[in-house]
Coordinates of N, CA and C in Angstrom, one line a residue:
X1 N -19.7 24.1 -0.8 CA -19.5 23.3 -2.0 C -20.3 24.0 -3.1
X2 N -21.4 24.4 -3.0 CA -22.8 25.0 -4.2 C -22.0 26.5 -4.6
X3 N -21.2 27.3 -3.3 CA -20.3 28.4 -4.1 C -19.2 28.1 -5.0
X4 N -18.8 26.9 -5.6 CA -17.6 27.1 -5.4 C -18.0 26.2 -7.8
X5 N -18.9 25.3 -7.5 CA -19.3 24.9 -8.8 C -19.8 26.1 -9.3
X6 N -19.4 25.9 -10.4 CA -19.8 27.1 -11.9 C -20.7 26.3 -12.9
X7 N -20.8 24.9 -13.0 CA -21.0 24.4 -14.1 C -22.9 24.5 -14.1
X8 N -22.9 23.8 -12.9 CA -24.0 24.3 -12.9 C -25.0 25.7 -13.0
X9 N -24.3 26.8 -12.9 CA -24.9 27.6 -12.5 C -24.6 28.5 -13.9
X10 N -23.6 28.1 -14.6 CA -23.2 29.1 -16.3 C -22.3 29.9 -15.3
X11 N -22.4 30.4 -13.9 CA -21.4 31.3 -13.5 C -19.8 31.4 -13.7
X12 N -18.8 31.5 -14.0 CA -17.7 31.6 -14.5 C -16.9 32.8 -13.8
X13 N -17.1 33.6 -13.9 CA -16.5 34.6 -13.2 C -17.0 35.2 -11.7
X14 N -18.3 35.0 -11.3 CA -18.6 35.4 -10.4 C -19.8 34.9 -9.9
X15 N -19.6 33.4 -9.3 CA -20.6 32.8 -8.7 C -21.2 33.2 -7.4
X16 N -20.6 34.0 -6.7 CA -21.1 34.8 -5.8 C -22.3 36.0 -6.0
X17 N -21.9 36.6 -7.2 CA -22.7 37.6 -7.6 C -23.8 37.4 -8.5
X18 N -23.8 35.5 -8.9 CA -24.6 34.4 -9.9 C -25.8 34.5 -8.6
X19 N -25.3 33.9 -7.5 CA -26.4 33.8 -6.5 C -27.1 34.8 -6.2
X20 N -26.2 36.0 -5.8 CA -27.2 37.0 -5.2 C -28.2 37.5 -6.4
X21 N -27.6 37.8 -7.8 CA -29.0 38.2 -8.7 C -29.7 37.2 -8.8
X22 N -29.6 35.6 -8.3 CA -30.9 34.4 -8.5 C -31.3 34.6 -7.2
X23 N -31.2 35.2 -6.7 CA -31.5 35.6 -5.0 C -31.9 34.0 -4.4
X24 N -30.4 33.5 -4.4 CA -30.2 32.4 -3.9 C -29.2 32.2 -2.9
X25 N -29.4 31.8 -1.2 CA -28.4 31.5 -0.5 C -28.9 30.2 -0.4
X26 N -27.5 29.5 -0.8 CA -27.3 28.1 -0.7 C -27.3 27.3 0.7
X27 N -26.6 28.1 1.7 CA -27.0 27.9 2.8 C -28.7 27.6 3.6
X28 N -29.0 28.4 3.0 CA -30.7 28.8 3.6 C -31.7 28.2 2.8
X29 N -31.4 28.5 1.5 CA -32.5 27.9 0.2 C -32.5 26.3 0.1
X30 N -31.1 26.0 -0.1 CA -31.1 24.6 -0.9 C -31.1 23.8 0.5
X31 N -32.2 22.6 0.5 CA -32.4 21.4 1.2 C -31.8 20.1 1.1
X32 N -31.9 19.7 0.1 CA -31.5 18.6 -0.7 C -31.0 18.4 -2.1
X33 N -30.1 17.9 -2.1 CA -28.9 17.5 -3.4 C -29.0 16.1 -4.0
X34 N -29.8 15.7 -5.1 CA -29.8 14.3 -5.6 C -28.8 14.7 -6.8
X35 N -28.1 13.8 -7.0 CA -27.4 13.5 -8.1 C -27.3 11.8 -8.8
X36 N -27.7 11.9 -10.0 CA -28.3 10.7 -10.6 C -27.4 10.3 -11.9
X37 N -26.6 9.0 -12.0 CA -25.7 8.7 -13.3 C -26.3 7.7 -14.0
X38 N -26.3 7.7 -15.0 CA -26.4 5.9 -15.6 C -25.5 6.0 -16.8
X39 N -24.7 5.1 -16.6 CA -23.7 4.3 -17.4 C -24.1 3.7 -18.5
X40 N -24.2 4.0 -20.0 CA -24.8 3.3 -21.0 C -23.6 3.0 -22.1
X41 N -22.9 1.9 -21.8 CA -21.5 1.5 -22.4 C -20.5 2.7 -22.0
X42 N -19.8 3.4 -23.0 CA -19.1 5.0 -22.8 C -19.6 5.6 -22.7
X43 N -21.1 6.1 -22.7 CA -21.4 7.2 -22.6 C -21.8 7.1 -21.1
X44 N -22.2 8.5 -20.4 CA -22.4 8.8 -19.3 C -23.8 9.9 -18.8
X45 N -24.3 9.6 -18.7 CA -25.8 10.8 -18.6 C -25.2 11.2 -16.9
X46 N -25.5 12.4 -16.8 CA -26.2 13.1 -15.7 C -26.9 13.9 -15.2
X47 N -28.0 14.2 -14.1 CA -28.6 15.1 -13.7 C -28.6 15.2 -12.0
X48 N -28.5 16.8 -11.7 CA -28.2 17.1 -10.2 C -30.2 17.7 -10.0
X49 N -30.7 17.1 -8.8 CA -31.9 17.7 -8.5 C -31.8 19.0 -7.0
X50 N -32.0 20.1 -7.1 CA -32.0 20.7 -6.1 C -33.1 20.9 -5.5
X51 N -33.1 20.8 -4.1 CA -34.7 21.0 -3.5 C -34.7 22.1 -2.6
X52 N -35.4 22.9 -2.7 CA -35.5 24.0 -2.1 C -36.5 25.0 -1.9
X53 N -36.3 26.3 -2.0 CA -36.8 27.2 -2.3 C -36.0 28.4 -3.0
X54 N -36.8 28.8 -4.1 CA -36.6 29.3 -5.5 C -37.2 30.6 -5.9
X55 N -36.4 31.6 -6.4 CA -37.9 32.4 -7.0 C -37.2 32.2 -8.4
X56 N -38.2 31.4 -9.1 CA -38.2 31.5 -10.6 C -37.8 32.7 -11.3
X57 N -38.6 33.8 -11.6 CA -37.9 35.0 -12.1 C -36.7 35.0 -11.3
X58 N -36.6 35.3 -10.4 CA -34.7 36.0 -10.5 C -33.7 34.8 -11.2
X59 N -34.7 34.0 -10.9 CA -33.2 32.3 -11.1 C -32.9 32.8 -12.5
X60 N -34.1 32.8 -13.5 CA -34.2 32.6 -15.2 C -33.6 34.2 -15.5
X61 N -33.6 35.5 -14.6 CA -33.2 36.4 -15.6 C -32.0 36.2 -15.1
X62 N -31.0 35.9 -13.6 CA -29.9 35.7 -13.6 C -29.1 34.6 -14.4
X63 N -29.3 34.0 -15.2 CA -29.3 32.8 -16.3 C -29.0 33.5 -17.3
X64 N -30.2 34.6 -17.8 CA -29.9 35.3 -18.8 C -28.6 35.9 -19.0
X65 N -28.7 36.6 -17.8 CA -27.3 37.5 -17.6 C -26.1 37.1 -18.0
X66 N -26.2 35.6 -17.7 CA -24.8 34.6 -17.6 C -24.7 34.1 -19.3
X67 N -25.6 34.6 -20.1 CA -25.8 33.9 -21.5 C -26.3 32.5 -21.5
X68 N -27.4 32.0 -21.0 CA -28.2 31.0 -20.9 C -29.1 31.1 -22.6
X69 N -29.9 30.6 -22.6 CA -31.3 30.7 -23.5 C -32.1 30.0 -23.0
X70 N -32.9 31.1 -23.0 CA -34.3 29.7 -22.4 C -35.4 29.3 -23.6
X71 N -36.3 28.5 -22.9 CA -36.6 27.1 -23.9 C -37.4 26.3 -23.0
X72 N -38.2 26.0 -23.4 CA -39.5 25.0 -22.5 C -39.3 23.9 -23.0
X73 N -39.0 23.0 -21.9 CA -39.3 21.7 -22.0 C -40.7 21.1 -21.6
X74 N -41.5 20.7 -22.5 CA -43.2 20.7 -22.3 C -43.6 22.2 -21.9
X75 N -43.6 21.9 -20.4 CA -44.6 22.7 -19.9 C -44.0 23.8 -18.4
X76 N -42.4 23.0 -18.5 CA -41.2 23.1 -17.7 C -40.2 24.3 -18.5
X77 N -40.1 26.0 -17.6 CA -39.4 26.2 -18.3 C -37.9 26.3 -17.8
X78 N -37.0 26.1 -19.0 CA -35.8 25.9 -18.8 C -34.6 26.6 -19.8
X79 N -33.6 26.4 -19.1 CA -32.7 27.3 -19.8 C -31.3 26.8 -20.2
X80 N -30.7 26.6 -21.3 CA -29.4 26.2 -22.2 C -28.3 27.1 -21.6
X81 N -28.0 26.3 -21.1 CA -26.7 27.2 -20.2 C -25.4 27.1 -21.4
X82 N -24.5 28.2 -21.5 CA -23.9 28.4 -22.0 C -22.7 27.7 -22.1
X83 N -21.7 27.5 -23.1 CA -21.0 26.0 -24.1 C -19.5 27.0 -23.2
X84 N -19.4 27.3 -22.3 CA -17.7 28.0 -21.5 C -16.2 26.8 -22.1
X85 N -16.8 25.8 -22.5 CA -15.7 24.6 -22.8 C -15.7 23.7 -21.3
X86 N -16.4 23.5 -20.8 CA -16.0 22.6 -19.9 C -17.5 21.5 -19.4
X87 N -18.5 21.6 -20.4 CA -19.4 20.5 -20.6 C -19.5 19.6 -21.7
X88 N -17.9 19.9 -22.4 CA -18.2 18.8 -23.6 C -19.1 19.4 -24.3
X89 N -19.3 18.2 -25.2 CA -19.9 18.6 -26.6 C -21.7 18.6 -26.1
X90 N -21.7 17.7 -24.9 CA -23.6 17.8 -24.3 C -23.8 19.4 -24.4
X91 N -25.4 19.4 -24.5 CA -26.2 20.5 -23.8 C -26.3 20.3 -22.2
X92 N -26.0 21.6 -21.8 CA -26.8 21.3 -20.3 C -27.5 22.6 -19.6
X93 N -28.7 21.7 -19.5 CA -30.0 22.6 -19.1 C -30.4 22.9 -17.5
X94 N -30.7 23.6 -17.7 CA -30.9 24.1 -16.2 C -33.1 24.0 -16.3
X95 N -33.7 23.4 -15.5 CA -35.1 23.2 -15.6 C -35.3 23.3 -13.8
X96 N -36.7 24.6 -14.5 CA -37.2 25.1 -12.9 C -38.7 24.2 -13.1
X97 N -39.1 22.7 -12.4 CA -40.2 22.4 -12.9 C -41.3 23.0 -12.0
X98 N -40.7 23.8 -10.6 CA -41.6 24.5 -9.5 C -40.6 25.2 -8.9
X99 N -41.2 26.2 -7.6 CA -40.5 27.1 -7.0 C -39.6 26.2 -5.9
X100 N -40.0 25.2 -5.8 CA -39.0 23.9 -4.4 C -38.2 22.9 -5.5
X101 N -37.9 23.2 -6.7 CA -37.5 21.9 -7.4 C -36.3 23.0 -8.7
X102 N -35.3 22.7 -8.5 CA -34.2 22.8 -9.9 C -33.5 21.5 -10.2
X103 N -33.6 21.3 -11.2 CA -32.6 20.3 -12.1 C -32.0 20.7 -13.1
X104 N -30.7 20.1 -12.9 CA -29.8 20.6 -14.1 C -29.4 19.1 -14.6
X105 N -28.3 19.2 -15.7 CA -27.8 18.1 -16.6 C -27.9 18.3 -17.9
X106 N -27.5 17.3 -18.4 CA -27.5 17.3 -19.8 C -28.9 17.0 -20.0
X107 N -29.1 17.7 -21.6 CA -30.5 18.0 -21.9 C -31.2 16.5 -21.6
X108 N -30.9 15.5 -22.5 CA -31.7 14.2 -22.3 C -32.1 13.9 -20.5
X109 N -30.8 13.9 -20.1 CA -31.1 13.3 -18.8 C -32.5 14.1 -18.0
X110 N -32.3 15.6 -18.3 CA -32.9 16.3 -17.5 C -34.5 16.2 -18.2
X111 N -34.6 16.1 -19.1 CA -36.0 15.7 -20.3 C -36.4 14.8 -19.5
X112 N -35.9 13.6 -19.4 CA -36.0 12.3 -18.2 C -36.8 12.6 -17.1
X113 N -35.9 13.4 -16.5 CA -36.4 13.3 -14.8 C -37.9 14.4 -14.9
X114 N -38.3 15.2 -15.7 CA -39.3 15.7 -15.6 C -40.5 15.2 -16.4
X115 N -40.1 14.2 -17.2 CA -41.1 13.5 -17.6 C -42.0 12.5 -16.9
X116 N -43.1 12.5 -16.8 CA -44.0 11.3 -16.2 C -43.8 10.2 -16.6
X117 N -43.8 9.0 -16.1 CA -44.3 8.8 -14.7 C -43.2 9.3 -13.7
X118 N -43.8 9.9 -12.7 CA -42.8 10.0 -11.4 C -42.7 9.3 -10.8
X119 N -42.3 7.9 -11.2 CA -42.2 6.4 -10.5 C -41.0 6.8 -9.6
X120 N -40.9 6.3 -8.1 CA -39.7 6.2 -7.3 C -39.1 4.8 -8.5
X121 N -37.6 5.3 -8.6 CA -36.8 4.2 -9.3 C -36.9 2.8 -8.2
X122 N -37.3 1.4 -8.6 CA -37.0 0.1 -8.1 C -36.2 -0.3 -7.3
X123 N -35.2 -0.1 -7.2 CA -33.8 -0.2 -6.8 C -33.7 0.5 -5.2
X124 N -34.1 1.7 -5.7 CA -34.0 3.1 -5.0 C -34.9 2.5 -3.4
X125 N -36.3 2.2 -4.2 CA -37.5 1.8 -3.2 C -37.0 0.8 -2.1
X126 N -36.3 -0.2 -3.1 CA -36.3 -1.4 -2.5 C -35.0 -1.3 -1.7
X127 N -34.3 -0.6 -1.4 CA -33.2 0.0 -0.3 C -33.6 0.9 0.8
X128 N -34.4 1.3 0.4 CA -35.1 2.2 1.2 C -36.0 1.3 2.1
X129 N -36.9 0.4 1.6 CA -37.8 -0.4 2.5 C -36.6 -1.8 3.4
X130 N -35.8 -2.0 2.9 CA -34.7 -2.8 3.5 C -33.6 -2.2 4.6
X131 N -34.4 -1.1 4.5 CA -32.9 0.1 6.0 C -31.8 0.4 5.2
X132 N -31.7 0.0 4.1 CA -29.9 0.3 3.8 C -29.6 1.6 3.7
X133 N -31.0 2.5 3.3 CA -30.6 4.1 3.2 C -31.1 5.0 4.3
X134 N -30.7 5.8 4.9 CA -31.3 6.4 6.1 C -31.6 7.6 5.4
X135 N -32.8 8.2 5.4 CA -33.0 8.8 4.5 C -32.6 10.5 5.2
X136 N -32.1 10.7 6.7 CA -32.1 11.6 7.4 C -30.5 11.6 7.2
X137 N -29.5 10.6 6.7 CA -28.3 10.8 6.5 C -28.3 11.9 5.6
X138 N -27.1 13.0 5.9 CA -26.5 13.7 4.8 C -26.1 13.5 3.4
X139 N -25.8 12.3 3.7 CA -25.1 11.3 2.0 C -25.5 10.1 1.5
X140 N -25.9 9.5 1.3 CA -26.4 8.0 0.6 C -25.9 8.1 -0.9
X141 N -25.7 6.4 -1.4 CA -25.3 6.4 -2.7 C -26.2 5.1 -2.9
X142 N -27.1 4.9 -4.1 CA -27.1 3.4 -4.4 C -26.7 3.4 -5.5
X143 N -26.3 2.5 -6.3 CA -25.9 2.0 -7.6 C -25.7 0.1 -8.0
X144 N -25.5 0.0 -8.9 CA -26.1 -1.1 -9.7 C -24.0 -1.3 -10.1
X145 N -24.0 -2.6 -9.9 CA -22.2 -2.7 -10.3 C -22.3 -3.4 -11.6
X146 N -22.3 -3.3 -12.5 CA -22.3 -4.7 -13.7 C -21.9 -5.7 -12.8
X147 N -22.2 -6.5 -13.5 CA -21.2 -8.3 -13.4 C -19.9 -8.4 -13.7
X148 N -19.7 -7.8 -15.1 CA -18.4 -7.7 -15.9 C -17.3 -6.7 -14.6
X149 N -17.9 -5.7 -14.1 CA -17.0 -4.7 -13.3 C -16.7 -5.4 -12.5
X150 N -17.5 -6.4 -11.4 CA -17.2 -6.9 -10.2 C -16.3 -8.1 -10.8
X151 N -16.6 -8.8 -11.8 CA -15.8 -9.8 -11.9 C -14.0 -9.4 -12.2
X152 N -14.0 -8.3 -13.1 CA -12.6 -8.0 -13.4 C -11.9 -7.8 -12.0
X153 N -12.8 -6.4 -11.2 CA -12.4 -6.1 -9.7 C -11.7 -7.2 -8.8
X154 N -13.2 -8.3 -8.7 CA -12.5 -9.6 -8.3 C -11.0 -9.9 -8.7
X155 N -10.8 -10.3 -9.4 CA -9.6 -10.7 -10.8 C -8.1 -9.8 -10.3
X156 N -8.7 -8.9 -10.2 CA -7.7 -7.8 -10.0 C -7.1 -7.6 -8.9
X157 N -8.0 -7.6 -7.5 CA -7.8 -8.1 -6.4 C -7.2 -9.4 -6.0
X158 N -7.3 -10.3 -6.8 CA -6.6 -11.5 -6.4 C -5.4 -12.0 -6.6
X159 N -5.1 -11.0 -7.7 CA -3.6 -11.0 -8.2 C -3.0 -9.7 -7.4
X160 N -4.1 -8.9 -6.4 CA -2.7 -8.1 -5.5 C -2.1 -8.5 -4.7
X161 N -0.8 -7.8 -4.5 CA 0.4 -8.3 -3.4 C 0.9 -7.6 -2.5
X162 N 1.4 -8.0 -1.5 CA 2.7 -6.9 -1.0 C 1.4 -6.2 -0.3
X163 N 2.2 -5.2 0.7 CA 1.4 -4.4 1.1 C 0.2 -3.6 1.0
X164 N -0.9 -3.5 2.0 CA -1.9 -3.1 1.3 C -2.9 -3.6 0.5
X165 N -2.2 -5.0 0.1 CA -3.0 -5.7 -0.7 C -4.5 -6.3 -0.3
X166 N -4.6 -6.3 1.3 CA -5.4 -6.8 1.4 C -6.9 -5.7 2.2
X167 N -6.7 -4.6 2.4 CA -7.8 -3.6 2.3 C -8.0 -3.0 0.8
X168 N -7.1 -3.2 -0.3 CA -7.6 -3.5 -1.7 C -8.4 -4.1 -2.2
X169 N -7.9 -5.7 -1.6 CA -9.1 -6.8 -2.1 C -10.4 -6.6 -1.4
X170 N -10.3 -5.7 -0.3 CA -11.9 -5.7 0.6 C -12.6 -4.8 0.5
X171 N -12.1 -3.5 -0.3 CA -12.4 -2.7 -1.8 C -13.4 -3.2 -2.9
X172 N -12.3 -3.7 -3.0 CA -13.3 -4.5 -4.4 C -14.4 -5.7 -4.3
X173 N -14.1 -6.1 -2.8 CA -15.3 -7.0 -3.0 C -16.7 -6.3 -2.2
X174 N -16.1 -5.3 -1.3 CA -17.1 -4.6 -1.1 C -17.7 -4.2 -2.2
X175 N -17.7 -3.3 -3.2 CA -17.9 -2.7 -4.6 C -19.5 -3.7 -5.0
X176 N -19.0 -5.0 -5.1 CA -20.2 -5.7 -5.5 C -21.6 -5.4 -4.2
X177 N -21.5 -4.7 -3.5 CA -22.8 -5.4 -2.7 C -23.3 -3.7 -2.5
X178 N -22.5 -2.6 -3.5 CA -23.0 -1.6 -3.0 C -24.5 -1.4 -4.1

């Protein structure tokens, strides 16, 4: 999957040859993959955390190569990955805040996640101490549903028919308890 995204990486033409000058196998290096959204009316923030192992220099000069800019955030240095057309009008940064840690996203989001406090998010915790996430699974998701979402969903569900209709409605009412 990590060969095959560009966006992350500025690579475009040759994400294969992106990794080898970051002298990064994805296979071997990368550990863990968090990816974090928040919904703020239309707009949409994101940031992907990689955990691994990293060598800083090769990561930041193969960046360069790709037409990045680098740029410190505080005390974190990071790099403006280049506008290819396919991140919108956001900035998105690539931030090495240590040799086991990369995060990418749009600038704000990613400002976020390396800013103090390093509070575990509330939500997060409190799923975690309740068993809902196994933290040894490959995949977990938590999120937050509005009221407004669940209620339309509901709504929408109730008025389905005909076939199918009813692992639709258990769709959507599942949705609320995720």
């Amino acid at each position: 999957w990590l060969l095959r995204q560009h966006a992350w990486t500025g690579a475009n033409d040759d994400p294969r040859q992106f990794l080898t000058d970051a002298g990064i196998d994805p296979l071997r290096d990368v550990d863990a993959m968090v990816v974090a959204m928040l919904g703020d009316g239309d707009a949409t923030s994101a940031v992907a955390l990689f955990a691994g192992r990293y060598d800083q220099a090769s990561l930041g000069a193969a960046l360069v190569k790709q037409g990045a800019q680098p740029l410190a955030l505080g005390r974190v240095q990071a790099y403006r990955l280049p506008d290819k057309g396919h991140h919108g009008s956001k900035a998105v940064v690539l931030a090495q805040p240590s040799p086991e840690l990369v995060i990418v996203g749009e600038e704000s989001a990613v400002q976020a996640a390396i800013a103090p406090p390093h509070a575990v998010v509330s939500l997060v915790q409190t799923e975690i101490l309740a068993r809902h996430i196994d933290l040894k699974a490959p995949f977990w998701v938590v999120a937050t549903v509005p009221a407004k979402v669940r209620e339309k969903a509901s709504e929408a569900a109730e008025h389905a028919h005909g076939d199918g209709s009813e692992p639709v409605h258990s769709v959507f009412v599942a949705s609320g308890t995720v």
